[in-house]
mmCIF file of C-alpha atoms in Angstrom:
data_model
loop_
_atom_site.group_PDB
_atom_site.id
_atom_site.type_symbol
_atom_site.label_atom_id
_atom_site.label_comp_id
_atom_site.label_asym_id
_atom_site.label_seq_id
_atom_site.Cartn_x
_atom_site.Cartn_y
_atom_site.Cartn_z
ATOM 1 C CA MET A 1 -20.995 13.243 34.321
ATOM 2 C CA GLY A 2 -18.906 10.195 33.827
ATOM 3 C CA GLY A 3 -20.094 6.907 32.637
ATOM 4 C CA ALA A 4 -18.954 3.769 31.002
ATOM 5 C CA ARG A 5 -17.933 4.224 27.416
ATOM 6 C CA ARG A 6 -20.414 2.633 25.077
ATOM 7 C CA VAL A 7 -19.162 -0.604 23.595
ATOM 8 C CA ALA A 8 -19.606 -1.065 19.893
ATOM 9 C CA ASN A 9 -22.245 -3.658 19.142
ATOM 10 C CA ASP A 10 -20.606 -4.641 15.859
ATOM 11 C CA PRO A 11 -17.243 -6.249 16.597
ATOM 12 C CA LEU A 12 -16.362 -6.476 12.884
ATOM 13 C CA ARG A 13 -17.157 -2.840 12.072
ATOM 14 C CA LYS A 14 -13.591 -1.566 12.408
ATOM 15 C CA GLN A 15 -12.295 -4.240 10.028
ATOM 16 C CA ARG A 16 -15.121 -3.507 7.569
ATOM 17 C CA ILE A 17 -14.064 0.129 7.616
ATOM 18 C CA LEU A 18 -10.445 -0.816 6.912
ATOM 19 C CA ASP A 19 -11.482 -3.177 4.095
ATOM 20 C CA ALA A 20 -13.745 -0.490 2.648
ATOM 21 C CA THR A 21 -10.886 2.000 2.813
ATOM 22 C CA LEU A 22 -8.763 -0.220 0.581
ATOM 23 C CA THR A 23 -11.669 -0.574 -1.852
ATOM 24 C CA VAL A 24 -12.127 3.195 -1.992
ATOM 25 C CA VAL A 25 -8.376 3.793 -2.398
ATOM 26 C CA ALA A 26 -8.246 1.211 -5.209
ATOM 27 C CA GLN A 27 -11.188 2.901 -6.974
ATOM 28 C CA HIS A 28 -10.431 6.586 -6.339
ATOM 29 C CA GLY A 29 -6.808 6.808 -5.196
ATOM 30 C CA VAL A 30 -5.696 8.165 -1.849
ATOM 31 C CA HIS A 31 -6.415 11.679 -3.117
ATOM 32 C CA GLY A 32 -10.066 10.763 -3.766
ATOM 33 C CA THR A 33 -10.621 8.906 -0.517
ATOM 34 C CA THR A 34 -13.071 10.583 1.852
ATOM 35 C CA HIS A 35 -14.819 9.720 5.099
ATOM 36 C CA ARG A 36 -18.144 9.631 3.247
ATOM 37 C CA ARG A 37 -16.911 7.254 0.562
ATOM 38 C CA ILE A 38 -15.438 4.907 3.144
ATOM 39 C CA ALA A 39 -18.581 4.928 5.296
ATOM 40 C CA GLY A 40 -20.744 4.320 2.229
ATOM 41 C CA GLU A 41 -18.584 1.426 1.055
ATOM 42 C CA ALA A 42 -18.493 -0.099 4.548
ATOM 43 C CA GLY A 43 -22.211 0.399 5.076
ATOM 44 C CA VAL A 44 -21.672 2.142 8.399
ATOM 45 C CA PRO A 45 -22.761 5.498 9.814
ATOM 46 C CA LEU A 46 -20.279 8.285 9.107
ATOM 47 C CA GLY A 47 -19.717 8.744 12.846
ATOM 48 C CA SER A 48 -18.303 5.225 13.101
ATOM 49 C CA LEU A 49 -15.130 6.391 11.402
ATOM 50 C CA THR A 50 -14.359 8.933 14.104
ATOM 51 C CA TYR A 51 -15.328 6.424 16.783
ATOM 52 C CA TYR A 52 -12.596 4.011 15.683
ATOM 53 C CA PHE A 53 -10.036 6.348 14.096
ATOM 54 C CA GLU A 54 -8.497 9.713 14.898
ATOM 55 C CA SER A 55 -8.446 11.001 11.325
ATOM 56 C CA LEU A 56 -8.739 10.063 7.676
ATOM 57 C CA GLY A 57 -4.959 9.697 7.644
ATOM 58 C CA ASP A 58 -5.174 7.236 10.549
ATOM 59 C CA ILE A 59 -7.720 5.117 8.658
ATOM 60 C CA ILE A 60 -5.542 5.020 5.540
ATOM 61 C CA GLU A 61 -2.399 4.257 7.579
ATOM 62 C CA GLN A 62 -4.065 1.336 9.351
ATOM 63 C CA ALA A 63 -5.578 0.005 6.129
ATOM 64 C CA PHE A 64 -2.182 0.038 4.395
ATOM 65 C CA ALA A 65 -0.526 -1.551 7.446
ATOM 66 C CA GLY A 66 -3.065 -4.383 7.386
ATOM 67 C CA MET A 67 -2.572 -4.937 3.669
ATOM 68 C CA ALA A 68 1.219 -4.988 4.060
ATOM 69 C CA ALA A 69 0.973 -7.504 6.910
ATOM 70 C CA SER A 70 -1.346 -9.774 4.912
ATOM 71 C CA MET A 71 0.840 -9.676 1.821
ATOM 72 C CA SER A 72 3.941 -10.243 3.949
ATOM 73 C CA GLU A 73 2.393 -13.369 5.449
ATOM 74 C CA ARG A 74 1.750 -14.818 1.979
ATOM 75 C CA TYR A 75 5.272 -13.927 0.894
ATOM 76 C CA HIS A 76 6.730 -15.534 4.022
ATOM 77 C CA ALA A 77 4.609 -18.671 3.652
ATOM 78 C CA ALA A 78 5.728 -19.178 0.045
ATOM 79 C CA LEU A 79 9.396 -18.936 0.980
ATOM 80 C CA THR A 80 9.082 -20.972 4.168
ATOM 81 C CA ALA A 81 7.535 -23.833 2.191
ATOM 82 C CA ALA A 82 10.588 -23.970 -0.099
ATOM 83 C CA PRO A 83 13.015 -26.630 1.179
ATOM 84 C CA ASP A 84 16.089 -25.338 -0.657
ATOM 85 C CA GLU A 85 17.440 -22.561 -2.879
ATOM 86 C CA ARG A 86 16.208 -24.173 -6.092
ATOM 87 C CA ALA A 87 12.659 -24.402 -4.737
ATOM 88 C CA ALA A 88 12.975 -20.869 -3.368
ATOM 89 C CA CYS A 89 13.840 -19.601 -6.879
ATOM 90 C CA ALA A 90 10.678 -21.328 -8.143
ATOM 91 C CA ALA A 91 8.643 -19.802 -5.283
ATOM 92 C CA VAL A 92 9.977 -16.325 -6.086
ATOM 93 C CA THR A 93 9.083 -16.875 -9.746
ATOM 94 C CA ASP A 94 5.539 -17.758 -8.637
ATOM 95 C CA LEU A 95 5.401 -14.626 -6.484
ATOM 96 C CA ILE A 96 6.436 -12.457 -9.415
ATOM 97 C CA CYS A 97 4.447 -14.140 -12.187
ATOM 98 C CA GLY A 98 1.297 -15.134 -10.338
ATOM 99 C CA GLU A 99 -1.174 -13.562 -7.993
ATOM 100 C CA GLU A 100 0.490 -15.168 -4.956
ATOM 101 C CA TYR A 101 2.280 -11.881 -4.251
ATOM 102 C CA ALA A 102 -0.263 -9.347 -5.438
ATOM 103 C CA THR A 103 -3.571 -9.415 -7.238
ATOM 104 C CA PRO A 104 -4.199 -6.686 -9.832
ATOM 105 C CA ARG A 105 -6.190 -4.779 -7.176
ATOM 106 C CA GLU A 106 -3.326 -5.091 -4.695
ATOM 107 C CA LEU A 107 -0.894 -3.771 -7.301
ATOM 108 C CA VAL A 108 -3.049 -0.654 -7.638
ATOM 109 C CA LEU A 109 -3.043 -0.345 -3.849
ATOM 110 C CA LEU A 110 0.737 -0.804 -3.738
ATOM 111 C CA HIS A 111 1.212 2.069 -6.174
ATOM 112 C CA GLU A 112 -1.017 4.218 -3.989
ATOM 113 C CA MET A 113 0.815 3.147 -0.828
ATOM 114 C CA TYR A 114 4.251 3.884 -2.296
ATOM 115 C CA ALA A 115 3.138 7.333 -3.426
ATOM 116 C CA TYR A 116 1.434 8.098 -0.105
ATOM 117 C CA ALA A 117 4.559 7.034 1.797
ATOM 118 C CA ASN A 118 6.385 9.983 0.238
ATOM 119 C CA HIS A 119 4.130 12.270 2.274
ATOM 120 C CA ASN A 120 3.259 10.180 5.320
ATOM 121 C CA THR A 121 5.934 9.002 7.758
ATOM 122 C CA THR A 122 3.736 6.285 9.282
ATOM 123 C CA VAL A 123 3.168 4.646 5.898
ATOM 124 C CA ALA A 124 6.867 5.097 5.066
ATOM 125 C CA ASP A 125 7.677 3.221 8.299
ATOM 126 C CA THR A 126 5.189 0.501 7.311
ATOM 127 C CA LEU A 127 7.016 0.121 3.990
ATOM 128 C CA ARG A 128 10.426 -0.072 5.680
ATOM 129 C CA GLN A 129 9.135 -2.768 8.056
ATOM 130 C CA TRP A 130 7.723 -4.639 5.076
ATOM 131 C CA LEU A 131 11.098 -4.518 3.315
ATOM 132 C CA ARG A 132 12.784 -5.931 6.415
ATOM 133 C CA ARG A 133 10.213 -8.743 6.698
ATOM 134 C CA SER A 134 10.544 -9.535 2.996
ATOM 135 C CA ARG A 135 14.318 -9.737 3.189
ATOM 136 C CA ALA A 136 14.135 -11.863 6.332
ATOM 137 C CA SER A 137 11.899 -14.321 4.456
ATOM 138 C CA LEU A 138 14.305 -14.388 1.517
ATOM 139 C CA ALA A 139 17.292 -14.806 3.859
ATOM 140 C CA ARG A 140 16.207 -18.367 4.598
ATOM 141 C CA HIS A 141 17.631 -19.254 1.169
ATOM 142 C CA PHE A 142 19.707 -16.391 -0.218
ATOM 143 C CA SER A 143 22.667 -14.199 0.748
ATOM 144 C CA GLU A 144 22.037 -10.670 2.009
ATOM 145 C CA ARG A 145 23.070 -9.124 -1.319
ATOM 146 C CA ALA A 146 20.893 -11.566 -3.259
ATOM 147 C CA CYS A 147 17.961 -10.781 -0.924
ATOM 148 C CA ARG A 148 18.167 -7.074 -1.735
ATOM 149 C CA ALA A 149 18.344 -7.706 -5.481
ATOM 150 C CA ILE A 150 15.627 -10.375 -5.544
ATOM 151 C CA ASP A 151 13.307 -8.281 -3.379
ATOM 152 C CA ALA A 152 13.684 -5.382 -5.827
ATOM 153 C CA LEU A 153 12.772 -7.736 -8.677
ATOM 154 C CA ILE A 154 9.735 -9.008 -6.759
ATOM 155 C CA GLU A 155 8.557 -5.440 -6.258
ATOM 156 C CA GLY A 156 9.505 -4.103 -9.672
ATOM 157 C CA TRP A 157 8.583 -6.769 -12.166
ATOM 158 C CA PRO A 158 4.860 -6.872 -11.298
ATOM 159 C CA MET A 159 4.801 -3.063 -11.491
ATOM 160 C CA HIS A 160 6.206 -3.159 -14.995
ATOM 161 C CA GLN A 161 3.693 -5.821 -15.942
ATOM 162 C CA ALA A 162 0.850 -3.710 -14.573
ATOM 163 C CA TRP A 163 1.865 -0.792 -16.788
ATOM 164 C CA GLU A 164 2.785 -2.848 -19.844
ATOM 165 C CA ARG A 165 -0.362 -4.986 -19.517
ATOM 166 C CA GLU A 166 1.424 -7.989 -20.953
ATOM 167 C CA PRO A 167 2.138 -11.319 -19.287
ATOM 168 C CA LEU A 168 5.582 -11.772 -17.843
ATOM 169 C CA ASP A 169 7.990 -14.200 -19.486
ATOM 170 C CA ARG A 170 8.058 -16.835 -16.737
ATOM 171 C CA ASP A 171 11.229 -18.453 -18.074
ATOM 172 C CA LEU A 172 13.048 -15.112 -18.149
ATOM 173 C CA VAL A 173 11.922 -14.345 -14.587
ATOM 174 C CA HIS A 174 13.052 -17.757 -13.316
ATOM 175 C CA GLU A 175 16.392 -17.575 -15.140
ATOM 176 C CA THR A 176 17.005 -14.084 -13.748
ATOM 177 C CA ILE A 177 16.184 -15.043 -10.159
ATOM 178 C CA THR A 178 18.382 -18.150 -10.417
ATOM 179 C CA ALA A 179 21.260 -16.123 -11.921
ATOM 180 C CA VAL A 180 21.038 -13.503 -9.167
ATOM 181 C CA ALA A 181 20.962 -16.217 -6.473
ATOM 182 C CA GLU A 182 23.969 -18.003 -7.965
ATOM 183 C CA ARG A 183 25.989 -14.855 -8.704
ATOM 184 C CA LEU A 184 25.410 -13.217 -5.327
ATOM 185 C CA ARG A 185 26.058 -16.167 -3.045
#
């Protein structure tokens, strides 16, 4: 017996599931993320997860892809708004020292995503695409070599801050970014 597939009556349910997945991953890690926890956080029936996604891995992959895209857009917007290299160095400093690049919650999620990418090729591909987008945004103002170095600083410095739990020295960050940009022209 064939019939028309039932259409979901909650058009935002899939996005709520993805948002809930990130909340669960931030609270419990990828290793502690389950269908039940996601459904509970999203406030949806457990069966909704298998309606929209093939597996738990698929849910996590799509959630990380959405987070990477959102963070990439903010990164791109900050660099696009900079009219020249000097302003771009200031924008990069803001990305590193502020929450423009990543909130504390997003930093936790980034750590989880990086670790998960070691075991999941789809998430590894998401990370590689993110690196390419990040470097393309930086390339508006910096040489290819400077882009690679600055992107590593953007990724690494907030990680160190998260573990050290101390504010970054904004002047040191700005001086470093400016020195890299000037040295690697």
